[in-house]
Coordinates of N, CA and C in Angstrom, one line a residue:
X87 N 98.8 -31.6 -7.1 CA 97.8 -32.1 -6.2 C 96.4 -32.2 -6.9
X88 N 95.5 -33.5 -6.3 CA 94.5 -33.7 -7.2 C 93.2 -32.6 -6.9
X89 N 92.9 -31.3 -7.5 CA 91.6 -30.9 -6.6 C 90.5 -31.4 -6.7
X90 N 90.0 -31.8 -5.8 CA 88.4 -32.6 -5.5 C 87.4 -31.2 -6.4
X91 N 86.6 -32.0 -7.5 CA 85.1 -31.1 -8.1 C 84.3 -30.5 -7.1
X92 N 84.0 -29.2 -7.5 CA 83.3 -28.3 -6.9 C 81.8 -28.8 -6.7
X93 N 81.1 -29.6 -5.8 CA 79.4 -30.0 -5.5 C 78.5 -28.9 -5.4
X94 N 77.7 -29.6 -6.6 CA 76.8 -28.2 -6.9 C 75.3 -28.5 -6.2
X95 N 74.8 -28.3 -5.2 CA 73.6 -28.9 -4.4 C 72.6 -27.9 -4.9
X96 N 71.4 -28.9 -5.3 CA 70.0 -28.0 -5.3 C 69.9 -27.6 -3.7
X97 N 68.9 -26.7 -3.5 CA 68.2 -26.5 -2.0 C 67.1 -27.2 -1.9
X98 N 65.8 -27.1 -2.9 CA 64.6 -27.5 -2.3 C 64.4 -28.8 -3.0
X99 N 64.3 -29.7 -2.1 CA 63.8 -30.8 -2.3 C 64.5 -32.0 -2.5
X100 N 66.1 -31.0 -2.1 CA 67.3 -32.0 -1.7 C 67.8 -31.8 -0.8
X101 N 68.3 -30.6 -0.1 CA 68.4 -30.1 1.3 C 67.4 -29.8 2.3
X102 N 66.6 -29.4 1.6 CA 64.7 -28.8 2.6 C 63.8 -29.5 1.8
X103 N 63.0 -29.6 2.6 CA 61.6 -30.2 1.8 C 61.5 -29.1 0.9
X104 N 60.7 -30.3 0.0 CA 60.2 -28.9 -1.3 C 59.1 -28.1 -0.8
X105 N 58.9 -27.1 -1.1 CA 57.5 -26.4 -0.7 C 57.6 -25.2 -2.4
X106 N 56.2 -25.3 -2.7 CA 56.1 -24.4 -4.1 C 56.1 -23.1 -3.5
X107 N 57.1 -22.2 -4.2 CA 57.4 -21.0 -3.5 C 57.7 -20.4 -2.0
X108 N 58.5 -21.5 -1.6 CA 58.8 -20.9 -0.2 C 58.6 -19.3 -0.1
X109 N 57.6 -18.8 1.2 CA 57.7 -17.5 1.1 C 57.7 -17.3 2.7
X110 N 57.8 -18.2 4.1 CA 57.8 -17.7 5.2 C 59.2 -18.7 6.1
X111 N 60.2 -18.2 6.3 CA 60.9 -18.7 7.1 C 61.1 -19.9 7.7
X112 N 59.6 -20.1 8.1 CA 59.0 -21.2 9.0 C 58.8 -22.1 8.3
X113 N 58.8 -22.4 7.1 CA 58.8 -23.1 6.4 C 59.9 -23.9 5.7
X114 N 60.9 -23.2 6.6 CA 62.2 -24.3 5.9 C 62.3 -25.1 6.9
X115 N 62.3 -26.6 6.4 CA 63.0 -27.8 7.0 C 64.1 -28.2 6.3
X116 N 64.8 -29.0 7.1 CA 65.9 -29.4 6.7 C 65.4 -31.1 5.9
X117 N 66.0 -31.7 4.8 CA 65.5 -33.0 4.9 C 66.6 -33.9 6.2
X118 N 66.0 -35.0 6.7 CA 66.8 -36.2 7.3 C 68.0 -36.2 6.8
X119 N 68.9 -36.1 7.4 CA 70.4 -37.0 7.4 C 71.4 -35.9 6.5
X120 N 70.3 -34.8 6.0 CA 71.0 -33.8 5.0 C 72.3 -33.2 5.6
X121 N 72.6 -32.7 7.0 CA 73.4 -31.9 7.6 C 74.7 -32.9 7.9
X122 N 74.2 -34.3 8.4 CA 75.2 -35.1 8.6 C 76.1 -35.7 7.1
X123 N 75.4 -35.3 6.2 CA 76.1 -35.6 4.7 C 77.1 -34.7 4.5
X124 N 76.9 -33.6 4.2 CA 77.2 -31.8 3.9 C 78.5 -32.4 4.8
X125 N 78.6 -32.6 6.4 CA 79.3 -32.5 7.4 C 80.1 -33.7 6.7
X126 N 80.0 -34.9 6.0 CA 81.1 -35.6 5.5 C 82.2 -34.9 4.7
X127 N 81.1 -34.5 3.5 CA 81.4 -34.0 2.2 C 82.4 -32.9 2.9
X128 N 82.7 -32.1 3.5 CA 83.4 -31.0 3.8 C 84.4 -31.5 4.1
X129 N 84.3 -32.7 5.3 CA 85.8 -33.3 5.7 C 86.1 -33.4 4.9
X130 N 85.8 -34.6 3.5 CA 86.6 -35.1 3.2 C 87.4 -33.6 2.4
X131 N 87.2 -32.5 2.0 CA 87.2 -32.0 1.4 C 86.9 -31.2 0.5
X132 N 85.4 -31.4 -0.2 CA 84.8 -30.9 -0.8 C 84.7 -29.2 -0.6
X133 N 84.5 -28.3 -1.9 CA 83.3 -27.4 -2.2 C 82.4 -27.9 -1.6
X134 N 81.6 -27.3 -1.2 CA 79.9 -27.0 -1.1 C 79.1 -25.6 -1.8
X135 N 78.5 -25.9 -3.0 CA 77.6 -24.3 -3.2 C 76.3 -25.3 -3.4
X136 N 75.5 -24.6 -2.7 CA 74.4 -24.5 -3.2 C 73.9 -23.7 -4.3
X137 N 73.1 -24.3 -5.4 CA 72.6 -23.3 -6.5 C 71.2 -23.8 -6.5
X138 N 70.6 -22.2 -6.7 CA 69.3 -22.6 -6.9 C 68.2 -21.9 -7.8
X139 N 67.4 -22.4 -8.7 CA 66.5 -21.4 -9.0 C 65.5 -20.8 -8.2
X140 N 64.9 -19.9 -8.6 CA 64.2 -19.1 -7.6 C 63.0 -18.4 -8.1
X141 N 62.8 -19.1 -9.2 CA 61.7 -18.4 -10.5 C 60.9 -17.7 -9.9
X142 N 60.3 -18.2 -8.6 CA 58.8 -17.4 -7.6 C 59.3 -15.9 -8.0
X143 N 60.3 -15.2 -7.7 CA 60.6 -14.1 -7.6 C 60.5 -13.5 -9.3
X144 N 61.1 -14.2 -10.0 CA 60.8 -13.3 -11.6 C 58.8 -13.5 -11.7
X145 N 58.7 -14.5 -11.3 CA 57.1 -14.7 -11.8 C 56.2 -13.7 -10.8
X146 N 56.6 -13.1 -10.1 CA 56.0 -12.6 -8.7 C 55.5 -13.4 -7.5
X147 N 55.7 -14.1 -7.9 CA 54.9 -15.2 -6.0 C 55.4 -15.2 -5.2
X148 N 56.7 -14.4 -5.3 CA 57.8 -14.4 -4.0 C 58.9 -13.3 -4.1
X149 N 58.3 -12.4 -3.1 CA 59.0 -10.9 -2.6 C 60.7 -11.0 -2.9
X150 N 61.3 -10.6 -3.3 CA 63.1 -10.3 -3.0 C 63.0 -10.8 -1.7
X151 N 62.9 -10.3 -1.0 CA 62.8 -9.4 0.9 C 62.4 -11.4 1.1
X152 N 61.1 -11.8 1.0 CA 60.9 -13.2 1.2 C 61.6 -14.2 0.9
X153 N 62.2 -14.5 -0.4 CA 63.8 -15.1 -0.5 C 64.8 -15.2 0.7
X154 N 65.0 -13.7 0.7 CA 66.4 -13.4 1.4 C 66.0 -13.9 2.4
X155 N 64.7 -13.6 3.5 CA 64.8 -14.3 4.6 C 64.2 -15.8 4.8
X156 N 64.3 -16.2 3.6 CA 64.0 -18.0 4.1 C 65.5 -18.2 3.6
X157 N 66.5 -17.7 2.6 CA 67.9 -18.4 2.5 C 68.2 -17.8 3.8
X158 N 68.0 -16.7 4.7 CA 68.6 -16.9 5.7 C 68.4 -17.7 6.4
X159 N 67.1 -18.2 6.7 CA 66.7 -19.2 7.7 C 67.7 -20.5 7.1
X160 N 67.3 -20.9 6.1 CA 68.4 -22.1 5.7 C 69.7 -22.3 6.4
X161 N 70.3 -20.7 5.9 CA 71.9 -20.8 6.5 C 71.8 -20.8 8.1
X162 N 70.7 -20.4 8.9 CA 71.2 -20.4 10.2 C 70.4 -21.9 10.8
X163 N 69.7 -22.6 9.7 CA 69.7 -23.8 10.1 C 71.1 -25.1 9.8
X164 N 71.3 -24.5 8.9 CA 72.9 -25.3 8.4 C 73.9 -24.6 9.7
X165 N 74.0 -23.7 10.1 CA 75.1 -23.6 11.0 C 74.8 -23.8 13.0
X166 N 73.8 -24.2 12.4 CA 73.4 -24.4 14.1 C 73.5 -25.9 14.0
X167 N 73.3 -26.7 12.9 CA 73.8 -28.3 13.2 C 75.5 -28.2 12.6
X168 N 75.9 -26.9 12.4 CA 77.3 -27.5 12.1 C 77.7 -28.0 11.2
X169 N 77.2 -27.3 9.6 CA 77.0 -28.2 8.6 C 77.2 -26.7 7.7
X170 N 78.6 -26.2 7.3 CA 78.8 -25.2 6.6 C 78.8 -25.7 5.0
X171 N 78.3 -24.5 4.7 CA 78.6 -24.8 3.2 C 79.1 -23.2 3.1
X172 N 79.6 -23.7 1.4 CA 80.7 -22.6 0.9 C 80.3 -21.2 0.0
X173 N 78.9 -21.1 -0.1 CA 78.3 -20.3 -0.9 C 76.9 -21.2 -1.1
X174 N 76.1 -19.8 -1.7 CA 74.6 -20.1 -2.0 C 74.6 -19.0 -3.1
X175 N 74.2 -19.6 -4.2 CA 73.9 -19.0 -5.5 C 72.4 -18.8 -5.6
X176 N 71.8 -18.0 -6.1 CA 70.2 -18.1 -7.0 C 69.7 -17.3 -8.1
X177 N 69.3 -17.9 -8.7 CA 68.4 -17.5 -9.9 C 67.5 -16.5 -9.2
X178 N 67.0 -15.5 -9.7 CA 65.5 -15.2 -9.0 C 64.9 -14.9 -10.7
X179 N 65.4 -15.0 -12.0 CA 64.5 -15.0 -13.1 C 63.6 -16.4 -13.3
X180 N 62.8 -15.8 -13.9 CA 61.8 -16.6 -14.8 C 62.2 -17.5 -15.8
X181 N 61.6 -19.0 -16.6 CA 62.1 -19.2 -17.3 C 61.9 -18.5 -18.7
X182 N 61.6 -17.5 -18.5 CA 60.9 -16.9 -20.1 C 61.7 -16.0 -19.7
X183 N 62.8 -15.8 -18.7 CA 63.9 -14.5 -18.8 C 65.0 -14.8 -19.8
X184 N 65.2 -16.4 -19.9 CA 66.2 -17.1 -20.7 C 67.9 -16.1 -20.1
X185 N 68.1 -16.3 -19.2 CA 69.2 -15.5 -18.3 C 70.4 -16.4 -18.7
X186 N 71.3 -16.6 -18.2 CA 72.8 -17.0 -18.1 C 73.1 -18.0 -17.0
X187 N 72.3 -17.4 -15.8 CA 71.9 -17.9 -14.4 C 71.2 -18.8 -13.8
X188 N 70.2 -19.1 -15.2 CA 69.1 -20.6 -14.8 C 69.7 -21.8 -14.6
X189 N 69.7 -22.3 -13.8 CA 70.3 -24.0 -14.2 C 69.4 -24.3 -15.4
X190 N 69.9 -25.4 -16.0 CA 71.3 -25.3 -16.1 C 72.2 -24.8 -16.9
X191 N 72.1 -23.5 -17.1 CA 73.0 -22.5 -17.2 C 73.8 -22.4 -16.5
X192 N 75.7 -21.8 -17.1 CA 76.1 -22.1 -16.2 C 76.9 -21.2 -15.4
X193 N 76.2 -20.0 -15.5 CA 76.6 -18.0 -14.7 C 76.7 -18.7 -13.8
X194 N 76.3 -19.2 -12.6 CA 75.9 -19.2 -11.5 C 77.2 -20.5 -10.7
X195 N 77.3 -20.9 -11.5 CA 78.5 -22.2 -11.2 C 80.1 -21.4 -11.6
X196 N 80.1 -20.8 -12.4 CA 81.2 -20.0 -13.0 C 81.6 -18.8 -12.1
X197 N 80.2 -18.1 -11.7 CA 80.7 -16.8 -10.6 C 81.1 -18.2 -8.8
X198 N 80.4 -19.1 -8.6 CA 81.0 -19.4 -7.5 C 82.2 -20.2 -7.7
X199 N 83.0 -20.5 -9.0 CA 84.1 -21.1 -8.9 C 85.1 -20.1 -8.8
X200 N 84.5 -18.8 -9.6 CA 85.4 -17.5 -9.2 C 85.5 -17.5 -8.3
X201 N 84.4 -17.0 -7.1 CA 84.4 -16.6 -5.5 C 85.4 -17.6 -4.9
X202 N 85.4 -19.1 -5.5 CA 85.9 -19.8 -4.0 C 87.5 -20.4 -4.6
X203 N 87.8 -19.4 -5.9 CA 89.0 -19.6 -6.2 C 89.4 -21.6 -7.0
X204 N 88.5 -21.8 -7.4 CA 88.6 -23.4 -7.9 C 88.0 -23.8 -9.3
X205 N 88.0 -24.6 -9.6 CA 87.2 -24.6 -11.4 C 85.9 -25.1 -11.4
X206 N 85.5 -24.4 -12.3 CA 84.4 -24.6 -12.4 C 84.0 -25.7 -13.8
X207 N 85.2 -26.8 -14.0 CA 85.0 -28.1 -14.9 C 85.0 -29.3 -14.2
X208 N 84.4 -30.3 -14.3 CA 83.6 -31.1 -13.5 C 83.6 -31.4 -12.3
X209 N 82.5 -30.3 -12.4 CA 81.3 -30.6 -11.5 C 80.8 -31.7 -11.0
X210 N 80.5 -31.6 -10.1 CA 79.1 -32.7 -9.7 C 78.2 -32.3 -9.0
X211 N 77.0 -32.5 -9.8 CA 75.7 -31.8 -9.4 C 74.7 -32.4 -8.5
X212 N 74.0 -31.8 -7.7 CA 72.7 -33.7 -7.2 C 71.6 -32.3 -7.1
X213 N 70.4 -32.8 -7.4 CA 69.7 -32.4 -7.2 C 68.3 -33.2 -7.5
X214 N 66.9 -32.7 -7.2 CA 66.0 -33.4 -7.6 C 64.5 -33.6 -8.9
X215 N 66.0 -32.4 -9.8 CA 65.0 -32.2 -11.1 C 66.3 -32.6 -12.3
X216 N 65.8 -32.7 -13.7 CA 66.7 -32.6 -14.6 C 67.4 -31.7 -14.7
X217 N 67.3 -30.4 -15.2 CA 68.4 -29.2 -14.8 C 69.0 -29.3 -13.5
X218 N 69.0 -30.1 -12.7 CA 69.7 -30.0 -11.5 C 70.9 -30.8 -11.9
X219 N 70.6 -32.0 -12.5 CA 71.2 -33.5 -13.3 C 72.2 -32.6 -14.3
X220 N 71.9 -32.0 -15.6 CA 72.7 -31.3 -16.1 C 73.5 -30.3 -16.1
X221 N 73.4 -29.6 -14.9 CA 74.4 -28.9 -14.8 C 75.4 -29.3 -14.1
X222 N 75.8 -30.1 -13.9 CA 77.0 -31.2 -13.5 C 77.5 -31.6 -14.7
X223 N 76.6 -32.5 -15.2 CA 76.7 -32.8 -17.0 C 77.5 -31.8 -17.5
X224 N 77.0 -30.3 -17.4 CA 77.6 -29.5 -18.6 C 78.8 -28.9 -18.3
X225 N 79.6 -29.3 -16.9 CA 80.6 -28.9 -16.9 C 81.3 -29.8 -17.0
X226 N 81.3 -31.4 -17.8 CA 82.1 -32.1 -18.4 C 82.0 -32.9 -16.8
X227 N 81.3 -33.1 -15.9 CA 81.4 -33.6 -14.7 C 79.9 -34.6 -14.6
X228 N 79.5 -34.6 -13.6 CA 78.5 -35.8 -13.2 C 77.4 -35.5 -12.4
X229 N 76.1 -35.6 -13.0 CA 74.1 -35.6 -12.6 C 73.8 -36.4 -11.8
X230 N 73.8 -35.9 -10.4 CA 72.9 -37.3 -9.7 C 71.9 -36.7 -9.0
X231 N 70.7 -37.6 -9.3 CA 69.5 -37.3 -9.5 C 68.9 -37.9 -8.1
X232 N 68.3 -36.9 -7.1 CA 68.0 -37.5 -6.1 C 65.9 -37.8 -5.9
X233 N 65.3 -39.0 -5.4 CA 64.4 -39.0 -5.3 C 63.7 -38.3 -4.1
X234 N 64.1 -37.4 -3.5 CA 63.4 -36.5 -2.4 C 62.8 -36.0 -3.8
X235 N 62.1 -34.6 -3.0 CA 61.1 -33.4 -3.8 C 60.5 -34.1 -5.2
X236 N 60.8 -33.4 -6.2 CA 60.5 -34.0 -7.3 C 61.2 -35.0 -7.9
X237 N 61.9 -35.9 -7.1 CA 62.9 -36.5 -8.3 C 62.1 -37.7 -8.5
X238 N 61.0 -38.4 -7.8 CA 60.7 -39.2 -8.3 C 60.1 -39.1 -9.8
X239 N 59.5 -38.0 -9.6 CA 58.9 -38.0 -10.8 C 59.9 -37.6 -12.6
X240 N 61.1 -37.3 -12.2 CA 61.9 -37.6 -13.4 C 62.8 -38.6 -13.7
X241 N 62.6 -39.7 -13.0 CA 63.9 -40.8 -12.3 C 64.1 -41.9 -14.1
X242 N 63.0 -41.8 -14.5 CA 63.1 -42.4 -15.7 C 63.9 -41.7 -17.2
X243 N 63.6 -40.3 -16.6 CA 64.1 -39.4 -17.7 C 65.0 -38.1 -17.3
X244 N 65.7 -38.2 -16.5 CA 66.4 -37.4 -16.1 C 68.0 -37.5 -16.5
X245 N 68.3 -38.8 -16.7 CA 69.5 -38.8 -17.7 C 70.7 -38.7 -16.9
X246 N 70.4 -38.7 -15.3 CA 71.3 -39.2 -14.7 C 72.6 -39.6 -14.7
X247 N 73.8 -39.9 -13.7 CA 74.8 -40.3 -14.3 C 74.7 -42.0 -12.7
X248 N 73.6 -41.0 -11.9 CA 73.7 -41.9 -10.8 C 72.2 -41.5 -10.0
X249 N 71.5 -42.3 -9.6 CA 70.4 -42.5 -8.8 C 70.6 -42.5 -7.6
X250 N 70.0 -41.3 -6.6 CA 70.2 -41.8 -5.3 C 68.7 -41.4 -4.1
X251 N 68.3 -42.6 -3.3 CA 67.5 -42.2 -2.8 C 66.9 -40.8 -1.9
X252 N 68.5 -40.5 -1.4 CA 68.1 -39.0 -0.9 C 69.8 -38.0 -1.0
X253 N 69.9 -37.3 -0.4 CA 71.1 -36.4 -0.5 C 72.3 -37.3 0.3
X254 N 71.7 -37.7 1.8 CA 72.8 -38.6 2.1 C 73.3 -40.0 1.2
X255 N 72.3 -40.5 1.0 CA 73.0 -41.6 -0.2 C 74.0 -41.4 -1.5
X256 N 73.2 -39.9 -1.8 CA 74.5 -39.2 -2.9 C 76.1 -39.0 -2.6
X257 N 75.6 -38.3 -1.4 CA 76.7 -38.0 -1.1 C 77.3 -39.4 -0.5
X258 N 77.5 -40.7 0.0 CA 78.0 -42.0 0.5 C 78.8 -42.1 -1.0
X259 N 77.5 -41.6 -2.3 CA 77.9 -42.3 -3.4 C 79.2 -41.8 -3.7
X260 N 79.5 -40.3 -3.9 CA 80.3 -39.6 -3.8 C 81.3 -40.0 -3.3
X261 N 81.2 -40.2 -2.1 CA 82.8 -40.3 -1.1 C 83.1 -42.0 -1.3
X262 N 82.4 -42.4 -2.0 CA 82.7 -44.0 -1.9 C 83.5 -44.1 -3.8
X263 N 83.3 -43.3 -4.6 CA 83.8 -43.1 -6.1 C 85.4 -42.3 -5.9
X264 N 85.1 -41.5 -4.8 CA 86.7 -40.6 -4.5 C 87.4 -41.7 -4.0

């Protein structure tokens, strides 16, 4: 049987608006149409992990304790529209930690293909930066680069495998290539 690639979703600025260092709960939104994508992507099958870096916390701009309760807020806004996903990964180093765990490094994709028992070789990544693009890339799988948060500003240079204007169009793209 064929197993469908494990989707590696950024959080900010593909799922929630971006905000520089999320540090208050209240501050998570969800983006448009994001929950009713997630809710495809599952039928048909898919993984869901969210991965994310989290640098605020190695740099200091953002508490442990302040993390944990905005990815909570996240998860109990993903489960009140009904829009499960299968894990949430994060970074909380700096990039001057040079860790294992940065996207796109690929600790963090490797411990959730352990957790959810699936492989962790092509991938498919979406997110709205280049390391979001590559680490799909580097598990021999596929970068789509979405224009929410920052993606406009790498859409030239991000190296992409696919262009999409927000998470739902990724994901259309997705289920329309399967």
């Amino acid at each position: 049987m064929f197993e469908k690639p494990l989707l590696l979703l950024d959080r900010d600025g593909t799922l929630i608006e971006e905000g520089e260092y999320l540090t208050d709960p209240r501050q998570v939104r969800l983006l448009p149409n994001a929950t009713s994508a997630l809710r495809r992507l599952k039928r048909s099958g898919f993984k869901l992990v969210v991965v994310s870096n989290q640098s605020g916390v190695g740099r200091g701009r953002i508490s442990l304790s302040q993390l944990l309760r905005v990815n909570n807020r996240f998860l109990q806004l993903l489960k009140r529209r009904k829009a499960p996903i299968d894990g949430l990964y994060w970074c909380p180093h700096s990039p001057k930690a040079r860790c294992g765990c940065r996207k796109p490094r690929l600790g963090l994709v490797k411990r959730a293909a352990k957790d959810l028992n699936v492989s962790w070789k092509r991938c498919i990544s979406i997110g709205d930066r280049p390391s979001d693009v590559k680490l799909g890339q580097r598990t021999g799988g596929l970068g789509i680069l979405v224009l929410t948060g920052y993606g406009t500003r790498w859409k030239k240079v991000s190296g992409a495998d696919h262009v999409a204007r927000n998470f739902s169009e990724a994901a259309a793209w997705i289920l329309k290539k399967e």
